[in-house]
Structure formats: structure tokens, C-alpha cells
Short mmCIF file of C-alpha atoms and ligand atoms in Angstrom, two decimals:
data_model
loop_
_atom_site.label_atom_id
_atom_site.label_comp_id
_atom_site.label_asym_id
_atom_site.label_seq_id
_atom_site.Cartn_x
_atom_site.Cartn_y
_atom_site.Cartn_z
CA MET A 179 0.09 0.02 -0.24
CA ILE A 180 1.07 3.54 -0.45
CA ARG A 181 3.19 4.30 2.80
CA VAL A 182 1.88 7.56 4.26
CA THR A 183 4.36 7.86 6.95
CA GLY A 184 5.35 11.31 6.46
CA SER A 185 3.01 13.03 8.90
CA GLY A 186 2.36 9.91 10.99
CA ILE A 187 -0.69 7.68 10.68
CA HIS A 188 -3.70 7.41 13.16
CA ASP A 189 -6.10 4.32 13.39
CA GLY A 190 -9.09 6.06 12.04
CA VAL A 191 -8.30 6.13 8.41
CA HIS A 192 -10.86 8.50 7.45
CA ARG A 193 -9.87 10.94 10.17
CA HIS A 194 -6.48 11.18 9.23
CA PRO A 195 -5.68 13.86 6.51
CA LEU A 196 -3.82 11.09 4.50
CA GLY A 197 -6.55 8.50 4.91
CA ALA A 198 -8.13 9.15 1.76
CA ILE A 199 -5.06 7.91 0.10
CA ARG A 200 -5.41 4.32 1.76
CA ALA A 201 -8.88 4.43 0.98
CA TYR A 202 -8.00 4.92 -2.54
CA ASP A 203 -5.05 2.38 -2.47
CA ARG A 204 -7.53 -0.22 -1.29
CA TRP A 205 -9.80 0.28 -4.18
CA LEU A 206 -7.09 0.32 -6.69
CA ARG A 207 -5.80 -3.07 -5.66
CA ASP A 208 -9.26 -4.62 -5.89
CA GLU A 209 -12.36 -3.27 -7.46
CA PHE A 210 -10.46 -1.48 -9.90
CA VAL A 211 -8.62 -4.41 -11.12
CA ALA A 212 -11.80 -6.43 -11.13
CA MET A 213 -13.67 -4.08 -13.14
CA ASN A 214 -10.63 -3.58 -15.86
CA THR A 215 -10.57 -7.53 -16.21
CA VAL A 216 -14.07 -7.85 -16.69
CA LEU A 217 -13.77 -5.20 -19.73
CA GLU A 218 -10.58 -6.45 -21.13
CA GLU A 219 -11.96 -9.95 -21.28
CA HIS A 220 -14.94 -8.89 -22.88
CA TYR A 221 -12.83 -7.13 -25.76
CA PHE A 222 -10.52 -9.84 -25.93
CA THR A 223 -13.19 -12.41 -26.85
CA ARG A 224 -13.19 -10.31 -30.23
CA ARG A 225 -9.65 -9.55 -30.21
CA ALA A 226 -10.92 -5.89 -30.47
CA ASP A 227 -9.46 -2.61 -29.20
CA ILE A 228 -12.45 -1.50 -27.60
CA LEU A 229 -16.15 -2.63 -27.59
CA PRO A 230 -19.73 -1.51 -26.36
CA GLY A 231 -21.32 -3.35 -23.20
CA HIS A 232 -20.89 -3.55 -19.54
CA GLU A 233 -21.70 -0.16 -19.39
CA ASP A 234 -22.29 -0.18 -15.62
CA VAL A 235 -19.06 -1.38 -14.90
CA ARG A 236 -17.29 1.32 -17.20
CA ALA A 237 -19.47 3.97 -15.18
CA SER A 238 -18.64 2.59 -11.95
CA LEU A 239 -14.95 2.62 -12.64
CA LEU A 240 -15.16 6.31 -13.62
CA ARG A 241 -17.37 7.21 -10.63
CA ASP A 242 -15.78 5.28 -7.73
CA GLY A 243 -12.32 6.17 -8.63
CA ALA A 244 -12.98 9.98 -9.03
CA SER A 245 -14.91 10.06 -5.93
CA LEU A 246 -12.24 8.38 -4.04
CA ILE A 247 -9.44 10.56 -5.89
CA ALA A 248 -11.53 13.97 -5.07
CA ALA A 249 -11.31 13.07 -1.39
CA ILE A 250 -7.35 13.25 -1.45
CA THR A 251 -6.66 16.80 -0.57
CA THR A 252 -3.45 16.25 1.69
CA LEU A 253 -0.43 15.07 -0.20
CA PRO A 254 2.63 13.12 1.45
CA ASP A 255 5.72 15.30 2.33
CA ASP A 256 7.98 12.82 1.22
CA PRO A 257 8.88 13.10 -2.71
CA ALA A 258 8.97 9.42 -3.22
CA GLU A 259 5.69 8.96 -1.78
CA ARG A 260 4.16 11.78 -3.80
CA TYR A 261 5.76 10.27 -6.82
CA ALA A 262 4.21 6.82 -6.03
CA LEU A 263 0.69 8.81 -5.54
CA LEU A 264 1.16 10.27 -8.91
CA GLY A 265 1.40 6.85 -10.46
CA ALA A 266 -1.59 5.72 -8.41
CA VAL A 267 -3.94 8.39 -9.50
CA GLY A 268 -2.28 8.09 -13.09
CA TYR A 269 -3.50 4.65 -13.10
CA HIS A 270 -7.11 5.36 -13.11
CA ALA A 271 -6.66 8.45 -15.51
CA ALA A 272 -5.02 6.08 -18.20
CA ALA A 273 -7.90 3.33 -17.39
CA CYS A 274 -10.53 5.87 -17.99
CA ALA A 275 -8.85 6.98 -21.12
CA ARG A 276 -8.11 3.30 -22.38
CA HIS A 277 -12.13 2.41 -21.98
CA GLU A 278 -13.02 5.82 -23.33
CA THR A 279 -15.14 6.75 -20.25
CA GLY A 280 -15.41 10.39 -18.45
CA GLU A 281 -16.11 13.64 -19.80
CA PRO A 282 -13.55 16.45 -19.03
CA ALA A 283 -15.76 17.79 -16.17
CA ASP A 284 -15.74 14.18 -14.51
CA LEU A 285 -11.99 14.12 -14.47
CA ALA A 286 -11.20 17.74 -13.91
CA PRO A 287 -10.57 17.20 -10.03
CA GLU A 288 -8.14 14.10 -10.74
CA TRP A 289 -6.29 16.04 -13.56
CA SER A 290 -5.79 18.72 -11.09
CA LEU A 291 -4.26 16.56 -8.63
CA LEU A 292 -2.03 14.91 -11.01
CA ARG A 293 -0.94 18.42 -12.30
CA ARG A 294 -0.35 19.51 -8.74
CA LEU A 295 2.00 16.27 -8.09
CA GLY A 296 3.50 16.61 -11.46
CA THR A 297 4.41 20.18 -10.96
CA SER A 298 5.75 19.67 -7.23
CA LEU A 299 8.11 16.82 -8.67
CA GLY A 300 9.00 18.58 -11.75
CA VAL A 301 7.67 15.49 -13.98
CA ALA A 302 4.67 14.97 -16.37
CA PRO A 303 1.49 14.61 -14.91
CA ARG A 304 0.99 11.02 -15.89
CA TYR A 305 1.94 7.51 -14.83
CA THR A 306 4.87 6.00 -16.40
CA PHE A 307 6.68 2.82 -16.42
CA ALA A 308 8.72 3.89 -13.51
CA HIS A 309 5.65 4.03 -11.51
CA GLN A 310 4.67 0.42 -12.70
CA ALA A 311 8.11 -1.30 -11.93
CA LEU A 312 9.88 0.77 -9.54
CA TYR A 313 7.33 2.79 -7.61
CA ASN A 314 5.01 0.07 -6.90
CA PRO A 315 4.67 -0.85 -3.44
CA ALA A 316 3.75 -4.55 -3.18
CA ALA A 317 1.43 -5.67 -0.62
CA GLY A 318 0.86 -9.54 0.05
CA ASP A 319 3.06 -10.28 -3.17
CA ALA A 320 0.59 -8.06 -5.22
CA PHE A 321 1.67 -4.64 -6.89
CA TRP A 322 -0.70 -2.10 -8.39
CA THR A 323 -1.91 -3.40 -12.02
CA PHE A 324 -4.66 -2.46 -14.32
CA THR A 325 -5.91 -5.88 -14.53
CA SER A 326 -5.33 -9.64 -13.06
CA ILE A 327 -4.47 -10.98 -16.35
CA PRO A 328 -1.29 -12.92 -15.53
CA ASP A 329 0.35 -11.53 -18.75
CA GLU A 330 0.54 -7.95 -17.03
CA ARG A 331 2.36 -9.33 -14.20
CA VAL A 332 5.04 -11.17 -16.29
CA PHE A 333 5.47 -7.66 -18.38
CA ILE A 334 6.08 -5.54 -15.33
CA THR A 335 8.33 -8.25 -13.54
CA ARG A 336 10.26 -8.84 -16.61
CA ASN A 337 10.74 -5.07 -17.59
CA GLY A 338 11.41 -4.03 -14.34
CA GLN A 339 14.22 -6.59 -13.83
CA ALA A 340 15.73 -5.46 -17.11
CA VAL A 341 15.36 -1.88 -16.05
CA LEU A 342 17.38 -2.81 -12.84
CA ALA A 343 20.24 -4.88 -14.80
CA TYR A 344 20.67 -1.58 -16.88
CA GLN A 345 20.94 0.62 -13.97
CA ARG A 346 23.44 -1.93 -12.25
CA ALA A 347 25.62 -1.85 -15.35
CA ALA A 348 25.34 1.99 -15.19
CA ALA A 349 26.25 2.31 -11.64
CA ALA A 350 29.31 0.34 -12.27
CA LEU A 351 30.63 2.19 -15.41
CA ARG A 352 30.01 5.58 -13.87
CA ARG A 353 32.67 4.80 -11.21
CA VAL A 354 35.35 3.93 -13.85
CA PRO A 355 36.24 7.61 -15.19
CA ALA A 356 37.51 8.44 -11.73
CA MET A 357 39.81 5.33 -11.48
CA GLY A 358 41.13 5.53 -15.07
CA VAL A 359 40.89 2.89 -17.75
CA SER A 360 44.00 1.13 -16.68
CA ASN A 361 43.17 0.71 -13.22
CA PRO A 362 43.03 -2.87 -11.94
CA VAL A 363 40.44 -1.74 -9.51
CA ALA A 364 38.30 -0.60 -12.58
CA THR A 365 38.45 -4.34 -13.99
CA TYR A 366 35.74 -5.45 -11.38
CA LEU A 367 33.29 -2.64 -12.10
CA LEU A 368 33.84 -3.41 -15.97
CA GLU A 369 33.03 -7.24 -15.19
CA ASP A 370 30.04 -6.18 -13.16
CA ALA A 371 28.70 -4.09 -16.38
CA VAL A 372 29.28 -7.23 -18.45
CA ALA A 373 27.34 -9.24 -16.32
CA ALA A 374 24.68 -6.97 -15.67
CA LEU A 375 24.06 -6.21 -19.38
CA GLY A 376 24.23 -10.23 -19.95
CA ASP A 377 21.08 -9.95 -17.57
CA VAL A 378 19.25 -7.56 -19.50
CA LEU A 379 19.40 -10.08 -22.48
CA ARG A 380 18.42 -12.85 -19.92
CA PHE A 381 15.29 -11.03 -18.93
CA ASN A 382 14.34 -9.85 -22.15
CA ARG A 383 14.44 -13.08 -23.15
CA ALA A 384 12.42 -14.36 -20.35
CA LEU A 385 9.75 -11.79 -21.47
CA ALA A 386 9.58 -12.89 -25.07
CA ALA A 387 9.04 -16.44 -23.78
CA GLU A 388 6.57 -15.95 -21.14
CA LEU A 389 4.19 -13.09 -22.69
CA ASP A 390 1.44 -13.94 -25.02
CA PRO A 391 1.55 -11.57 -27.96
CA ASP A 392 -2.39 -11.43 -28.13
CA ARG A 393 -2.64 -10.43 -24.56
CA PHE A 394 0.05 -8.05 -24.78
CA TYR A 395 -1.44 -6.21 -27.60
CA TYR A 396 -4.98 -6.41 -26.90
CA CYS A 397 -5.13 -6.18 -23.09
CA LEU A 398 -2.01 -4.43 -21.97
CA ARG A 399 -0.54 -2.15 -24.57
CA PRO A 400 -3.92 0.22 -24.47
CA TYR A 401 -3.34 1.33 -21.25
CA PHE A 402 0.23 2.72 -22.19
CA LYS A 403 -1.38 5.13 -24.62
CA THR A 404 -1.32 8.90 -24.99
CA HIS A 405 -3.87 10.68 -23.04
CA ARG A 406 -4.94 14.15 -21.68
CA VAL A 407 -4.62 15.61 -18.42
CA GLY A 408 -6.51 18.87 -18.81
CA ARG A 409 -6.19 20.31 -22.12
CA VAL A 410 -2.54 18.72 -22.85
CA GLU A 411 -2.17 15.45 -24.52
CA TYR A 412 0.81 13.51 -22.80
CA ARG A 413 2.43 10.93 -24.80
CA GLY A 414 2.34 7.13 -23.58
CA THR A 415 4.49 5.39 -21.41
CA ASN A 416 7.33 2.74 -22.44
CA ALA A 417 9.53 0.56 -20.62
CA GLY A 418 12.45 2.94 -21.89
CA ASP A 419 11.66 5.89 -19.64
CA PHE A 420 14.50 5.57 -17.53
CA ALA A 421 17.96 7.32 -17.78
CA ALA A 422 20.29 4.30 -17.30
CA ILE A 423 20.32 3.09 -20.79
CA ASN A 424 21.46 6.64 -22.12
CA GLU A 425 23.90 6.91 -19.31
CA LEU A 426 25.41 3.44 -20.61
CA ASP A 427 25.27 4.71 -24.39
CA LEU A 428 27.17 7.91 -23.35
CA LEU A 429 29.85 6.28 -20.95
CA LEU A 430 30.42 3.79 -23.57
CA GLY A 431 30.88 6.42 -26.29
CA LEU A 432 28.23 4.66 -28.49
CA CYS A 433 26.15 7.69 -29.05
CA ASP A 434 27.11 11.14 -29.25
CA PRO A 435 25.61 13.94 -27.18
CA ALA A 436 26.32 16.34 -30.26
CA ASP A 437 24.44 14.14 -32.63
CA PRO A 438 20.89 15.89 -33.20
CA PHE A 439 19.04 12.54 -33.61
CA TYR A 440 20.31 11.48 -30.17
CA GLN A 441 19.70 14.89 -28.67
CA GLU A 442 16.12 14.68 -29.37
CA ILE A 443 15.71 11.14 -28.08
CA LEU A 444 17.41 12.68 -24.73
CA ALA A 445 14.93 15.65 -24.98
CA GLU A 446 11.92 13.73 -25.60
CA LYS A 447 11.99 11.40 -22.56
CA GLU A 448 13.16 14.01 -20.03
CA PRO A 449 9.67 14.85 -18.60
CA PHE A 450 8.78 10.92 -18.36
CA LEU A 451 11.79 10.21 -16.46
CA PRO A 452 11.64 9.52 -12.43
CA PRO A 453 12.93 12.19 -10.28
CA GLY A 454 16.61 12.31 -10.16
CA ASP A 455 17.25 10.31 -13.39
CA ALA A 456 17.89 13.27 -15.54
CA ALA A 457 20.95 14.34 -13.30
CA THR A 458 22.69 11.08 -14.44
CA ILE A 459 22.49 11.89 -17.98
CA GLN A 460 23.57 15.47 -17.43
CA SER A 461 26.72 14.04 -15.66
CA ALA A 462 27.45 11.68 -18.21
CA VAL A 463 26.90 14.05 -21.12
CA ARG A 464 29.64 16.07 -19.57
CA THR A 465 32.01 13.00 -18.95
CA GLU A 466 34.69 11.89 -21.61
CA PRO A 467 33.53 8.71 -23.13
CA LEU A 468 35.35 5.27 -22.04
CA LEU A 469 35.96 4.68 -25.62
CA SER A 470 38.12 7.79 -26.05
CA ARG A 471 39.94 6.96 -22.83
CA PHE A 472 40.70 3.88 -23.92
CA LEU A 473 42.13 5.02 -27.45
CA ARG A 474 44.09 8.07 -25.90
CA GLU A 475 45.87 5.60 -23.17
CA ALA A 476 46.34 2.68 -25.75
CA ALA A 477 48.14 5.11 -28.26
CA ASP A 478 50.96 5.57 -25.92
CA GLY A 479 51.16 1.59 -25.55
CA VAL A 480 48.92 -1.33 -24.64
CA THR A 481 49.77 -2.35 -20.90
CA PRO A 482 48.44 -5.69 -19.32
CA VAL A 483 45.72 -4.16 -17.19
CA LEU A 484 44.65 -1.71 -20.11
CA ALA A 485 44.53 -4.50 -22.48
CA GLU A 486 42.38 -6.48 -19.94
CA ASN A 487 40.12 -3.79 -19.32
CA ALA A 488 39.51 -2.65 -22.96
CA ARG A 489 38.66 -6.44 -23.65
CA LEU A 490 35.92 -6.16 -20.89
CA TYR A 491 34.91 -2.69 -22.30
CA LEU A 492 34.34 -4.25 -25.72
CA ALA A 493 32.45 -7.15 -24.33
CA ALA A 494 30.01 -4.53 -22.42
CA CYS A 495 29.65 -2.92 -25.85
CA ARG A 496 28.66 -6.05 -27.40
CA ALA A 497 26.48 -7.06 -24.55
CA HIS A 498 24.64 -3.72 -24.62
CA GLY A 499 24.10 -3.99 -28.35
CA ALA A 500 22.96 -7.59 -28.46
CA ALA A 501 20.42 -6.91 -25.49
CA TYR A 502 19.24 -3.90 -27.77
CA ALA A 503 19.10 -6.03 -30.86
CA PHE A 504 16.94 -8.49 -28.95
CA HIS A 505 14.24 -5.62 -27.90
CA HIS A 506 13.93 -4.88 -31.64
CA GLY A 507 13.78 -8.19 -33.35
CA ARG A 508 12.16 -10.26 -30.71
CA LEU A 509 10.05 -7.84 -28.68
CA VAL A 510 9.15 -4.56 -30.91
CA THR A 511 8.73 -6.79 -34.19
CA PRO A 512 6.57 -9.69 -32.73
CA PHE A 513 4.49 -7.93 -29.95
CA LEU A 514 3.87 -4.71 -31.63
CA VAL A 515 4.54 -4.44 -35.35
CA ALA A 516 3.34 -7.92 -36.38
CA LYS A 517 0.03 -7.22 -34.59
CA ALA A 518 -0.45 -3.81 -35.83
CA PRO A 519 -3.01 -3.70 -38.52
CA THR A 520 -0.97 -1.24 -40.87
CA ALA A 521 2.44 0.35 -40.51
CA GLU A 522 0.83 3.65 -40.89
CA THR A 523 -1.10 2.92 -37.76
CA ASP A 524 -1.43 6.14 -35.44
CA GLY A 525 -1.82 5.82 -31.67
CA VAL A 526 -0.23 2.17 -31.52
CA THR A 527 2.94 3.37 -30.14
CA ALA A 528 3.84 5.06 -26.75
CA SER A 529 5.09 8.48 -28.20
CA GLY A 530 2.27 8.92 -30.96
CA PRO A 531 4.16 9.17 -34.22
CA PRO A 532 3.35 6.22 -37.02
CA LEU A 533 4.60 3.05 -36.29
CA GLU A 534 6.83 3.08 -39.04
CA ALA A 535 8.55 5.97 -37.69
CA VAL A 536 8.92 4.88 -34.22
CA VAL A 537 10.40 1.59 -35.69
CA GLY A 538 12.91 3.39 -37.80
CA MET A 539 13.92 5.50 -34.61
CA LEU A 540 14.51 2.21 -32.76
CA ALA A 541 16.24 0.78 -35.86
CA ARG A 542 18.94 3.52 -35.65
CA LEU A 543 19.25 3.21 -32.02
CA SER A 544 19.93 -0.23 -32.39
CA ASP A 545 22.60 0.32 -35.05
CA LEU A 546 24.43 2.99 -32.74
CA ARG A 547 24.42 0.82 -29.53
CA ALA A 548 25.63 -2.21 -31.49
CA GLY A 549 28.12 0.04 -33.12
CA ARG A 550 27.27 -1.42 -36.60
CA LYS A 551 29.21 -0.38 -39.62
CA LYS A 552 27.12 2.53 -40.83
CA ASP A 553 27.55 6.42 -40.75
CA GLY A 554 27.69 8.27 -37.38
CA THR A 555 28.20 5.01 -35.24
CA ALA A 556 31.03 4.52 -32.86
CA TRP A 557 32.31 1.54 -35.53
CA GLU A 558 35.66 3.05 -36.37
CA GLY A 559 36.80 3.68 -33.01
CA LEU A 560 35.75 0.17 -31.80
CA GLU A 561 37.44 -1.25 -34.64
CA ARG A 562 40.66 0.54 -33.81
CA LEU A 563 40.70 -0.64 -30.28
CA ARG A 564 39.88 -4.30 -31.09
CA GLU A 565 43.10 -3.86 -33.39
CA LEU A 566 45.29 -2.37 -30.51
CA VAL A 567 44.30 -4.97 -27.77
CA GLY A 568 43.82 -8.04 -30.25
C1 HEM B 31 6.92 -6.77 -25.26
C2 HEM B 31 7.74 -6.04 -24.91
C3 HEM B 31 8.18 -4.56 -25.31
C4 HEM B 31 7.79 -3.90 -26.48
C5 HEM B 31 6.65 -4.17 -27.64
C6 HEM B 31 8.45 -2.63 -26.62
C7 HEM B 31 8.10 -1.82 -27.53
C8 HEM B 31 8.77 -0.50 -27.58
C9 HEM B 31 8.56 0.79 -28.45
C10 HEM B 31 7.41 0.72 -29.39
C11 HEM B 31 9.10 1.83 -28.09
C12 HEM B 31 9.01 3.08 -28.54
C13 HEM B 31 7.98 3.96 -27.91
C14 HEM B 31 7.81 5.09 -28.60
O1 HEM B 31 8.46 6.18 -28.71
O2 HEM B 31 6.41 4.92 -29.02
C15 HEM B 31 10.10 1.22 -26.82
C16 HEM B 31 11.17 2.11 -26.27
C17 HEM B 31 11.92 1.31 -25.50
N1 HEM B 31 12.04 0.32 -24.97
FE1 HEM B 31 10.75 -1.12 -25.07
N2 HEM B 31 9.46 -2.75 -25.71
C18 HEM B 31 9.18 -3.69 -24.98
C19 HEM B 31 9.91 -4.02 -24.02
C20 HEM B 31 11.08 -3.45 -23.54
C21 HEM B 31 12.04 -4.02 -22.32
C22 HEM B 31 12.09 -5.16 -21.63
C23 HEM B 31 12.98 -2.84 -22.15
C24 HEM B 31 14.06 -3.04 -21.22
C25 HEM B 31 14.21 -2.24 -20.29
C26 HEM B 31 12.77 -1.84 -23.04
C27 HEM B 31 13.55 -0.86 -23.41
C28 HEM B 31 13.14 0.15 -24.21
C29 HEM B 31 13.71 1.41 -24.29
C30 HEM B 31 15.20 1.79 -23.39
C31 HEM B 31 13.09 2.52 -25.03
C32 HEM B 31 13.54 3.96 -25.54
C33 HEM B 31 14.08 4.02 -26.65
C34 HEM B 31 15.45 3.73 -26.37
O3 HEM B 31 15.96 4.66 -25.48
O4 HEM B 31 15.85 2.58 -26.85
N3 HEM B 31 11.49 -2.07 -23.69
N4 HEM B 31 9.93 0.15 -26.84
#
């Protein structure tokens, strides 16, 4: 449940200023899940995005959630609790958008709360993947979900594990520059980064094996879509809204912060990052990439530790490229592209542009991360280092 420790909790839930949050949290874990599941099973029988029917369920989902949210007037002091609350309220807003229920007048109080939370934290006023995976407090083995369809739990668990593995790799690599690339202590960090990026691939493989493509496409994806908060449309959520993957791109030297294509990737995701994440990208942008450090030092002679660390660095690059190639070929393609009615389809992806454009953007990222022999990739520098260290 949402922890409301900031101001102390009394037993009488409704008497406590934060009791309204607890009441909403309880509903979100129970009736909300049951109602979404009824609607999803109904749509799924016809493999439809949405169908008429169960109007009473749709009305209750809107009314009960909106009235519990309207009672939330006191916010937790702790920013992490406030961020979790933004996600919890955002779940209801996204579900109403998914089931196409609720007029602006019905949703105005909750949009106002979302804005208040978003502004206080400096983030977009909607739920994002970080809310699903990282700020989602479990109680009795269960975290917040939209439905009780097992694939949703698989999706969040495996994606969340992959994000943690990326974060572990980035945490290791960000310490290398201070030690220098020929430092034997840094060897351990590079080994850790290689192992963590191997875990990313492992979790992604498990996701591809355990997730049913139809369930993903028809019952989960629609909750991730773009929706309004007030008069502004906020783009949908995706598992990429965390900084560590970009920190890795920059630290490894596979992506260039001066490349306009990559600059847009960074700028676009910033409002959707959890608090604190943007600072790690800012720091990585200011750091000399490991590739250029290795090349600079190797030009003066390849010493044994430098050679060992460079081989580990190259292994980390290979693992990063392999994990992302898997994302492209074994997740995006079968779970999204193969299911979408036409390549021009709008509204299928999180960020809104036609699917074809999004897939092109992801393919370019895949080329950069794998250091393929193409214009503007790090291929040349990687090749030089491979020659130097054998
Ligand atoms: C069924 C599984 C998945 C599908 C269908 C999928 C699909 C997509 C799509 C379509 C986008 C582009 C979003 C947009 O701009 O509209 C995206 C972005 C992204 N996804 Fe996934 N994804 C899946 C799982 C994962 C997993 C497990 C990870 C690992 C953490 C991941 C990491 C990313 C990242 C980092 C981005 C942002 C772009 C980038 O910097 O690469 N995705 N994904």
C-alpha cells in the first residue's frame, strides 16, 4: 500500500488527513483491477481494441475512482511517496482513457491533482513505466496492476528486472572514469557491467518467452497510450523511460551527445523520467566517453591491465548491442509490428508518431548501440581499439 508515513498515521483511516490515500489504494488493488479485467475479457473475446457493453462497469470505474481521488486533498511530504501517488492516480486516468469513459468535467479534479503532483516533482502529470516497475509498493505479493491477467504481471516483472540490470551496469561504469581505464580496481566494475548487461538480455528473453503477444497487444498496450490531462495530451508510457540506458550509451561512447538525432531522444524522454534520473544523464554528457579514454591511453602503449580492461569494455559494448538488438527483433517486431493492422497506424505506440517512424527511430538506436558499420556510429573507434588490444 502507499506508505503515508510523512505526517504519522492514526488508526481512524478517514479521520487522518492522509486516510483518503489509503482508501483509494485499497480500491485500486481490488475493485479497480476486477472492473478492468471484466472489460478486457469482454474486448478480448473479439480481439478488439474496445467494444460496447458492460456500461455499468465502465460507469462505476469512472465514478468510484473519481470520488475516492476527489477526497485526496492532503499530499505526503516525502517526494518518493508523492511520486508513487502520482502513479496511483495516473492509473485511474489511464484506465478511463483506455475505456473511453469520462467527460472532462468528471475528470477535472483528478487532472488537477495529477498536475499538482507533477509540478511539485518536475515530471509529466501521468503515470509512466517507472511507476509500474519501480515505485509500485507490493502488499501480499501483489503490486498495482490494471488487470489480473497474468501477462500484465509478467510484463511488469520482466521489464522491471531489465531496467534494474541496466541501472546496475550504469552504476558500475559511472565509477570507472574516476579510477582511470588502466586501473586494476576498475576491472571489477567492467566485469560487473558485462554481467549486468548479460542479465538484461536474460530478462528480455524470459519476457519474450512468457508473454502472450495477443494479450500484450489487446489487453496491456492500450493502457500505455497517449492521453489528456487537462487540455494537454501527454504521450504514452514505455519501458524506456529511465536514464540508465542513455547513461550507458554515453559512457561507452556509442552515442554522441552532439548528434541531433540522439539529442532529440534525450529531450523527448526527460519529462517522463523519474525524479533524479535526468541528473545522471547530465553528468554522463559532461564525461569523456570510455572509448576515447581507452584509445588515448592505448596510443601510448598497451599495458596488460589496459588490455584486459579494454577487452571487458568491448564485451560490455557487445552485450549492450545484443540486448538492444533483441528488443528490436524479438520484442518490438513480434509484439507490436506484427500485430498492428498497418505500418502507418497512429496511436499504437507510446510516443504517438506512426509506427513506421517509431520503428525507424528504434532501428537507428539499435545500429548505434551495436556499433554497426554505418554512418555516424562508433564502429571506427571500436575497430581501432579491437586492433590495438587484439
Ligand atoms: C513486449 C515488450 C516490449 C515492446 C513491444 C517494446 C516496444 C517499444 C516501443 C514501441 C518503443 C518506442 C516507444 C515510442 O516512442 O513510442 C520502446 C522504447 C523503449 N523500450 Fe521497449 N518494448 C518492450 C520491452 C522493453 C524492455 C523489456 C526494455 C528493457 C528495459 C525496453 C526498453 C526500451 C527503451 C530503453 C526504449 C526507449 C528508446 C531507447 O532509448 O531505446 N523495452 N519499446
